[in-house]
XYZ file of C-alpha atoms in Angstrom:
530
model
C -10.477 -91.570 162.131
C -13.766 -89.553 162.547
C -15.815 -92.629 161.811
C -13.851 -94.594 164.514
C -14.344 -91.750 167.075
C -18.134 -91.576 166.268
C -18.403 -95.256 166.793
C -16.780 -95.193 170.071
C -18.949 -92.390 171.260
C -22.127 -94.071 169.969
C -21.101 -97.305 171.783
C -20.931 -95.313 174.970
C -24.295 -93.661 174.158
C -25.829 -97.165 173.463
C -24.792 -98.307 176.978
C -26.754 -95.402 178.506
C -30.025 -95.871 180.057
C -32.866 -94.547 177.890
C -34.352 -92.767 180.956
C -31.113 -90.846 181.668
C -31.086 -89.537 178.049
C -34.591 -88.458 177.757
C -35.004 -85.144 179.574
C -38.663 -84.577 178.467
C -41.598 -86.693 179.638
C -42.737 -89.444 177.184
C -46.247 -88.068 176.775
C -44.907 -84.519 176.199
C -42.464 -85.789 173.426
C -45.342 -87.887 171.920
C -47.711 -84.916 171.721
C -45.042 -82.977 169.932
C -44.017 -85.769 167.678
C -40.444 -85.768 168.888
C -38.178 -88.856 168.453
C -35.964 -90.338 171.302
C -32.538 -88.788 171.824
C -30.796 -92.166 171.261
C -32.538 -92.985 167.931
C -31.961 -89.485 166.644
C -28.348 -89.416 167.344
C -27.688 -92.826 165.984
C -29.706 -92.025 162.822
C -27.935 -88.760 162.217
C -24.526 -90.068 162.339
C -25.067 -93.309 160.698
C -28.248 -92.860 158.630
C -30.035 -95.926 157.202
C -29.786 -95.877 153.434
C -33.519 -96.372 153.227
C -34.254 -93.115 155.119
C -34.841 -90.054 152.976
C -33.458 -86.608 153.687
C -36.758 -85.456 154.865
C -36.775 -88.124 157.593
C -33.315 -87.167 158.784
C -34.334 -83.521 158.961
C -37.381 -84.490 161.137
C -35.084 -86.412 163.367
C -32.683 -83.408 163.634
C -35.713 -81.264 164.495
C -36.254 -83.235 167.689
C -32.783 -82.205 168.932
C -33.100 -78.602 167.573
C -36.327 -78.114 169.494
C -34.795 -79.498 172.677
C -31.800 -76.922 172.158
C -34.100 -74.009 171.519
C -36.389 -74.970 174.504
C -33.157 -75.026 176.747
C -32.408 -71.439 175.566
C -35.884 -70.324 176.300
C -35.665 -71.767 179.754
C -32.443 -69.837 180.363
C -34.083 -66.596 179.061
C -37.136 -67.100 181.306
C -34.812 -67.636 184.312
C -32.870 -64.431 183.482
C -36.147 -62.452 183.308
C -37.343 -63.910 186.578
C -34.093 -63.175 188.315
C -34.273 -59.516 187.198
C -37.786 -59.142 188.337
C -36.617 -59.845 191.999
C -34.061 -57.009 191.876
C -34.803 -53.490 192.788
C -33.764 -50.066 191.393
C -34.545 -46.394 191.888
C -37.994 -45.213 190.989
C -37.921 -42.114 188.572
C -40.862 -39.924 187.456
C -40.812 -37.180 184.862
C -39.463 -33.806 186.092
C -39.578 -30.334 184.705
C -36.109 -30.377 182.988
C -37.180 -32.602 180.168
C -39.764 -30.117 178.890
C -37.192 -27.402 179.104
C -34.691 -29.520 177.245
C -37.242 -30.314 174.354
C -37.905 -26.658 173.950
C -34.133 -26.014 173.550
C -33.863 -28.480 170.658
C -33.936 -27.161 167.070
C -36.022 -30.011 165.862
C -39.111 -31.895 166.877
C -39.242 -35.338 168.204
C -40.719 -38.084 165.782
C -43.636 -40.123 166.818
C -41.340 -43.135 167.301
C -39.019 -41.238 169.568
C -41.996 -40.125 171.754
C -43.257 -43.752 171.835
C -39.931 -45.097 172.950
C -39.700 -42.503 175.675
C -43.073 -43.538 177.123
C -41.847 -47.234 177.129
C -38.762 -46.246 178.994
C -40.693 -44.120 181.548
C -42.854 -46.901 182.387
C -39.685 -49.032 183.192
C -38.270 -46.297 185.289
C -41.304 -45.982 187.474
C -41.603 -49.806 188.126
C -38.865 -50.067 190.794
C -37.349 -52.949 188.789
C -34.047 -52.461 187.029
C -34.638 -51.508 183.348
C -32.864 -53.704 180.868
C -33.891 -52.103 177.598
C -32.266 -51.761 174.091
C -33.158 -48.891 171.710
C -32.694 -50.125 168.184
C -32.977 -47.736 165.311
C -31.646 -47.058 161.937
C -28.522 -44.852 161.388
C -29.672 -41.266 162.100
C -32.943 -42.205 163.649
C -32.269 -40.058 166.911
C -31.415 -42.588 169.497
C -28.852 -40.174 171.219
C -31.452 -37.380 171.910
C -33.760 -40.100 173.448
C -30.988 -41.283 175.701
C -30.250 -37.665 176.601
C -33.984 -37.092 177.526
C -33.952 -40.109 179.821
C -30.628 -38.961 181.359
C -32.058 -35.602 182.195
C -34.839 -37.253 184.329
C -32.326 -39.311 186.318
C -29.972 -36.343 187.023
C -32.976 -34.142 187.971
C -33.944 -36.941 190.422
C -30.584 -36.657 192.129
C -28.642 -39.577 190.494
C -25.597 -40.015 188.318
C -25.795 -41.260 184.729
C -22.742 -43.096 183.023
C -22.640 -43.400 179.176
C -20.084 -45.911 177.722
C -18.990 -45.812 174.148
C -16.795 -48.423 172.333
C -14.053 -45.942 171.230
C -12.555 -42.769 172.446
C -13.399 -41.048 169.280
C -17.114 -41.744 169.770
C -16.876 -40.992 173.424
C -15.448 -37.501 172.652
C -18.185 -36.858 170.121
C -20.855 -37.843 172.607
C -19.255 -35.550 175.223
C -19.348 -32.630 172.781
C -23.016 -33.330 171.979
C -24.293 -33.771 175.484
C -22.218 -30.979 176.990
C -23.695 -28.652 174.431
C -27.270 -29.645 175.500
C -26.658 -30.076 179.139
C -24.748 -26.806 179.866
C -27.916 -25.010 178.948
C -29.696 -26.942 181.727
C -26.834 -26.449 184.230
C -26.030 -30.169 184.235
C -22.437 -31.077 184.810
C -20.874 -33.399 182.182
C -17.471 -35.034 182.377
C -15.261 -37.139 180.060
C -13.133 -39.988 181.499
C -10.795 -41.742 179.014
C -7.602 -43.680 179.260
C -5.589 -40.636 178.208
C -7.326 -38.357 180.659
C -4.609 -36.352 182.616
C -3.844 -37.320 186.204
C -5.080 -34.151 187.813
C -8.216 -34.151 185.835
C -8.610 -37.837 186.430
C -8.383 -37.527 190.221
C -10.878 -34.654 190.194
C -13.439 -36.768 188.230
C -12.726 -39.817 190.503
C -13.467 -37.702 193.559
C -16.685 -36.342 192.058
C -17.841 -39.837 191.189
C -17.426 -40.836 194.830
C -19.649 -37.981 195.934
C -23.487 -37.935 195.948
C -23.608 -35.247 193.245
C -25.719 -35.936 190.311
C -23.858 -35.581 186.876
C -23.283 -37.285 183.561
C -19.976 -39.078 182.912
C -18.954 -40.271 179.546
C -16.245 -42.777 178.762
C -15.029 -46.019 177.297
C -13.935 -49.218 179.092
C -12.469 -47.015 181.876
C -16.009 -46.897 183.366
C -16.231 -50.522 184.407
C -12.729 -50.912 185.965
C -12.849 -52.186 189.486
C -10.960 -49.298 191.060
C -13.627 -46.796 189.894
C -16.328 -46.129 192.454
C -19.587 -44.462 191.189
C -21.852 -43.583 194.007
C -25.494 -42.962 193.438
C -25.337 -44.285 189.835
C -29.029 -44.527 188.580
C -28.628 -45.244 184.982
C -26.048 -46.741 182.582
C -26.219 -45.995 178.857
C -24.294 -48.299 176.494
C -23.850 -47.104 172.860
C -23.238 -49.738 170.199
C -23.841 -52.345 172.820
C -22.864 -55.222 170.544
C -19.231 -54.017 170.723
C -19.026 -55.031 174.294
C -19.019 -58.486 175.900
C -21.722 -59.674 178.213
C -19.468 -59.589 181.224
C -18.342 -56.027 180.570
C -21.862 -54.916 180.603
C -22.600 -56.886 183.809
C -19.777 -54.992 185.502
C -21.179 -51.669 184.684
C -24.691 -52.516 185.474
C -23.737 -53.441 189.173
C -21.670 -50.197 189.758
C -22.815 -48.359 192.717
C -25.284 -50.903 193.941
C -25.114 -54.065 196.163
C -27.173 -57.107 196.824
C -30.519 -57.013 194.944
C -30.074 -53.376 194.009
C -28.664 -52.271 190.582
C -28.874 -49.344 188.197
C -31.139 -48.978 185.192
C -29.530 -50.008 181.909
C -30.269 -48.462 178.556
C -28.501 -49.924 175.441
C -28.378 -48.350 171.935
C -27.820 -50.135 168.624
C -27.701 -48.940 165.019
C -27.649 -52.452 163.890
C -31.378 -53.379 163.737
C -32.086 -56.772 165.325
C -33.939 -59.287 163.281
C -36.965 -60.869 164.842
C -35.520 -64.345 165.322
C -32.497 -62.772 167.219
C -34.830 -60.518 169.269
C -36.548 -63.753 170.479
C -33.378 -65.637 171.281
C -30.108 -63.729 171.915
C -31.938 -60.557 173.158
C -34.859 -62.439 174.572
C -34.142 -61.270 178.253
C -34.130 -57.576 177.224
C -37.023 -55.332 176.375
C -36.655 -53.875 172.839
C -37.847 -50.406 171.797
C -37.732 -49.503 168.166
C -37.252 -46.080 166.467
C -38.576 -46.953 163.126
C -38.576 -43.557 161.265
C -35.998 -40.866 160.799
C -36.382 -37.133 161.134
C -38.367 -35.677 158.214
C -35.662 -33.335 157.231
C -33.231 -36.190 156.401
C -33.077 -37.259 152.766
C -32.770 -40.870 151.712
C -29.235 -41.677 150.637
C -28.894 -42.427 146.844
C -26.721 -45.547 146.341
C -24.871 -46.388 143.030
C -23.104 -49.830 142.192
C -20.133 -49.081 139.937
C -17.398 -51.441 138.537
C -13.851 -50.509 139.441
C -13.074 -50.010 135.697
C -14.950 -46.702 136.082
C -12.695 -45.645 139.043
C -11.610 -42.414 137.113
C -15.253 -41.364 136.747
C -15.681 -41.655 140.509
C -12.615 -39.573 141.195
C -13.755 -36.920 138.736
C -17.092 -36.778 140.735
C -15.171 -35.993 143.909
C -13.768 -32.833 142.241
C -17.337 -31.632 141.732
C -18.151 -32.441 145.337
C -15.210 -30.120 146.354
C -16.493 -27.263 144.369
C -19.759 -27.458 146.271
C -17.729 -27.124 149.554
C -18.682 -30.622 150.716
C -16.552 -33.558 151.882
C -15.908 -37.154 151.043
C -15.219 -40.494 152.703
C -13.321 -43.202 150.825
C -13.444 -46.622 152.608
C -11.484 -49.715 151.965
C -11.232 -52.934 153.986
C -7.398 -53.334 154.173
C -4.516 -51.013 155.484
C -1.834 -52.474 153.266
C -2.036 -54.029 149.747
C -2.618 -57.773 149.610
C -1.075 -58.911 146.230
C -2.836 -62.327 146.440
C -6.382 -60.935 146.392
C -5.602 -57.655 144.519
C -7.493 -55.692 147.056
C -6.900 -51.970 147.031
C -5.384 -50.663 150.246
C -6.128 -47.428 152.114
C -2.468 -46.371 151.956
C -2.164 -46.733 148.186
C -5.583 -45.126 147.504
C -4.578 -42.101 149.565
C -1.460 -41.761 147.637
C -3.372 -42.052 144.185
C -5.872 -39.562 145.307
C -3.270 -37.075 146.402
C -1.584 -37.310 142.984
C -4.726 -36.952 140.987
C -6.694 -34.302 143.013
C -3.593 -32.079 143.345
C -4.119 -29.347 145.876
C -7.013 -31.028 147.616
C -6.306 -32.174 151.141
C -6.180 -35.916 151.611
C -6.015 -37.658 155.069
C -5.563 -41.281 156.012
C -7.104 -42.921 159.101
C -7.037 -46.489 160.151
C -7.038 -48.658 163.296
C -3.273 -49.193 163.709
C -2.622 -45.427 164.158
C -2.134 -44.124 167.756
C -5.355 -42.794 169.310
C -3.879 -39.274 169.517
C -3.034 -39.400 165.759
C -6.552 -40.645 164.848
C -8.366 -37.928 166.936
C -6.075 -35.259 165.287
C -7.018 -36.521 161.805
C -10.560 -36.835 162.610
C -10.792 -33.288 164.080
C -9.165 -31.867 160.997
C -11.965 -33.574 158.924
C -14.600 -32.370 161.294
C -13.249 -28.757 161.049
C -13.247 -28.998 157.210
C -9.475 -28.719 157.032
C -9.560 -32.002 155.028
C -11.579 -32.728 151.921
C -11.194 -36.433 151.584
C -10.831 -38.870 154.469
C -9.525 -42.244 153.236
C -10.234 -44.788 155.973
C -10.577 -48.447 156.834
C -13.861 -49.504 158.605
C -12.643 -47.643 161.818
C -15.160 -44.875 160.805
C -18.111 -47.439 160.735
C -19.696 -46.451 163.999
C -20.877 -43.107 165.226
C -18.686 -40.561 163.441
C -20.955 -37.533 162.660
C -19.803 -35.149 159.911
C -22.857 -33.339 158.562
C -20.861 -31.738 155.703
C -19.797 -35.144 154.325
C -22.146 -35.962 151.419
C -20.403 -38.688 149.488
C -18.924 -42.035 150.667
C -17.085 -44.399 148.244
C -16.857 -47.938 149.619
C -13.948 -49.730 147.756
C -14.349 -53.500 147.614
C -18.002 -53.674 149.153
C -18.061 -57.336 148.281
C -15.506 -57.978 151.089
C -17.799 -56.607 153.891
C -21.034 -57.619 155.426
C -24.536 -56.151 154.583
C -24.989 -54.547 158.091
C -21.502 -53.147 157.988
C -21.972 -51.671 154.631
C -25.360 -50.085 155.772
C -23.477 -48.577 158.806
C -20.774 -47.144 156.611
C -23.416 -45.688 154.276
C -24.933 -43.914 157.181
C -21.783 -41.774 157.672
C -23.146 -39.454 154.970
C -26.452 -37.596 154.609
C -26.542 -36.775 158.262
C -27.359 -33.015 157.740
C -29.983 -31.484 155.533
C -27.904 -32.033 152.274
C -28.470 -35.010 149.904
C -26.087 -38.024 150.767
C -24.650 -40.294 148.166
C -22.994 -43.638 148.381
C -20.865 -45.423 145.561
C -20.226 -49.174 145.982
C -16.988 -49.548 143.933
C -16.801 -53.325 143.316
C -14.095 -55.415 141.700
C -13.777 -58.327 139.213
C -14.973 -61.925 139.733
C -17.991 -60.747 141.760
C -19.764 -63.897 143.234
C -23.424 -64.531 143.047
C -23.571 -63.793 146.762
C -21.695 -60.504 146.255
C -24.075 -59.540 143.503
C -27.166 -60.202 145.767
C -25.603 -58.046 148.473
C -24.954 -55.080 146.332
C -28.454 -55.295 144.778
C -29.969 -55.310 148.312
C -28.071 -52.183 149.221
C -28.902 -50.466 146.029
C -32.593 -51.149 146.367
C -33.040 -50.416 150.057
C -31.994 -47.982 152.786
C -34.312 -49.730 155.404
C -31.853 -51.118 158.061
C -34.455 -53.611 159.376
C -34.813 -55.262 155.973
C -31.114 -55.290 155.442
C -30.531 -56.900 158.915
C -32.971 -59.618 158.124
C -31.200 -60.208 154.770
C -27.840 -60.231 156.420
C -29.046 -62.850 158.985
C -30.221 -65.132 156.098
C -26.963 -64.677 154.077
C -24.369 -64.957 157.053
C -26.161 -66.566 159.934
C -26.391 -65.304 163.446
C -22.843 -66.246 164.476
C -21.305 -63.433 162.371
C -24.186 -60.748 162.339
C -23.012 -58.809 165.261
C -19.248 -59.483 165.195
C -16.733 -61.402 167.190
C -16.871 -59.074 170.247
C -20.471 -59.977 171.162
C -19.540 -62.786 173.582
C -23.165 -63.397 174.448
C -23.958 -64.948 171.059
C -24.867 -68.682 171.627
C -23.022 -71.247 169.600
C -25.779 -73.502 168.425
C -25.003 -77.232 168.195
C -28.030 -78.451 166.186
C -30.492 -75.514 165.860
C -30.409 -73.075 162.888
C -32.112 -69.850 163.597
C -32.924 -69.155 159.942
C -34.335 -72.582 159.159
C -35.787 -73.438 162.531
C -37.991 -70.403 163.083
C -41.126 -72.590 163.500
C -39.480 -74.677 166.138
C -38.466 -71.516 168.018
C -42.102 -70.305 168.077
C -43.134 -73.761 169.450
C -40.356 -73.724 172.082
C -41.409 -70.170 173.339
C -44.996 -71.301 173.560
C -44.172 -74.423 175.427
C -41.760 -72.554 177.761
C -44.367 -69.850 178.603
C -47.160 -72.446 179.233
C -48.307 -73.277 182.827
C -47.822 -77.043 181.919
C -44.040 -76.652 181.615
C -42.743 -75.814 185.084
C -40.357 -78.551 186.279
C -37.246 -77.175 187.862
C -35.397 -80.606 187.606
C -36.048 -80.776 183.926
C -35.106 -77.131 183.427
C -31.837 -77.614 185.101
C -30.986 -80.694 183.039
C -31.875 -78.850 179.795
C -29.472 -76.026 180.613
C -26.816 -78.665 181.780
C -27.030 -80.308 178.434
C -27.313 -77.362 176.046
C -26.003 -74.307 177.948
C -23.451 -75.604 180.471
C -21.623 -72.218 180.326
C -24.567 -70.690 182.148
C -24.771 -73.003 185.039
C -22.969 -70.495 187.206
C -26.133 -68.445 187.263
C -27.917 -69.039 190.549
C -31.376 -69.893 189.096
C -32.173 -73.202 190.753
């Protein structure tokens, strides 16, 4: 059936005029040694037995190049459209210096460099579209706070959006502690916020008063009016879709005016992704962590030694420290013999006796999750058994050991994020990867990478190579392109060539550019580029 369908499609293709199929000029294709579209598609679907695999790959490269070129055209159009917009001009005030003096730590060289890059954007009068990437615990939040102080001192509002209520509340506690000392008003707006408090915040956001508001998806709902919004900060930006971010970046502004946008990601962006998916954004990197942080020690242990791990927990208790135990499922799956969070919590409660064991997972009500998490933060719980709900943002400085049960069932970037839940204070952090039987070669490679490296940038590159770009940032990143031919891992040399061609003065034909986007990125045609 597939062969029949392909034949019908190729008959239609064969009837097409060669001129209609070829979007790029003949001399241009000849200079780059690109084959015709018709020949390429026919040869790929029904290859001549005399053609070797190398020849087929060369033909595929012609299509892959055109696809990557179309994407670079789209990115260049995005950048040009942004350059025409306007935003508020912000210069450094006096509050930032006061804030820095209040901190009980010094900024790293990377943090200072990133601040300088952001300050240049804020002075330009063009809306900032910048992402701060940095490893777990590198200090992205304090950089965002230092930027927010400038905007608020300048008389504007700042909105910070987090992916979960738990993380939003943690940010609120951190920022309020900082900003109260600077007489800056900080508000928290969540789905569960009481009616009276909600109405008060809504009215304040409609006023001209400068302030910081922190929330989740509540911040981009249409009914919420935020006047005088100068800066939007999005934490863990890959957890939000492109349309959600666009809604928030346009809050408070009309026509060609929009607010500055600063995004943060603890998932370092591999170079190839930074040139494609994030190509329209400016990227700042915090590539070193505060000197007082110790490198987390990672051990890879077979589940046959589970009892040894449990005995180690007892020693952690005696030191007055806390433990995370993470597993991928909520309930046991008999088919795959994966341990579940519920059964592990029960087992630990039996073995550790008087120790306080708590269980948290995504299916609990938000109020219940917050109650459990607060108990752990207040040190009323010794072990928190959890699913990957704790992957992002949870900051418990007293937690020094994390056990990841069944790490072979998770991705490299996710495992690195989980590992970053410990060692967040001055104490030494430890991570145990407790793997099961029948470990695949891929699984062995993954655990080996984690044991030998705590460098998030190296791990992100390895993750891209092992899993591909489509899965690297998760299903919620609706901005990820679905490549038809190109492969970001194998076609890096084509990407470099496409960027060079797109940026050259010789390639500037609106008709060709529009046709390229129509063929390869039809979902983006609604953008008013042409």
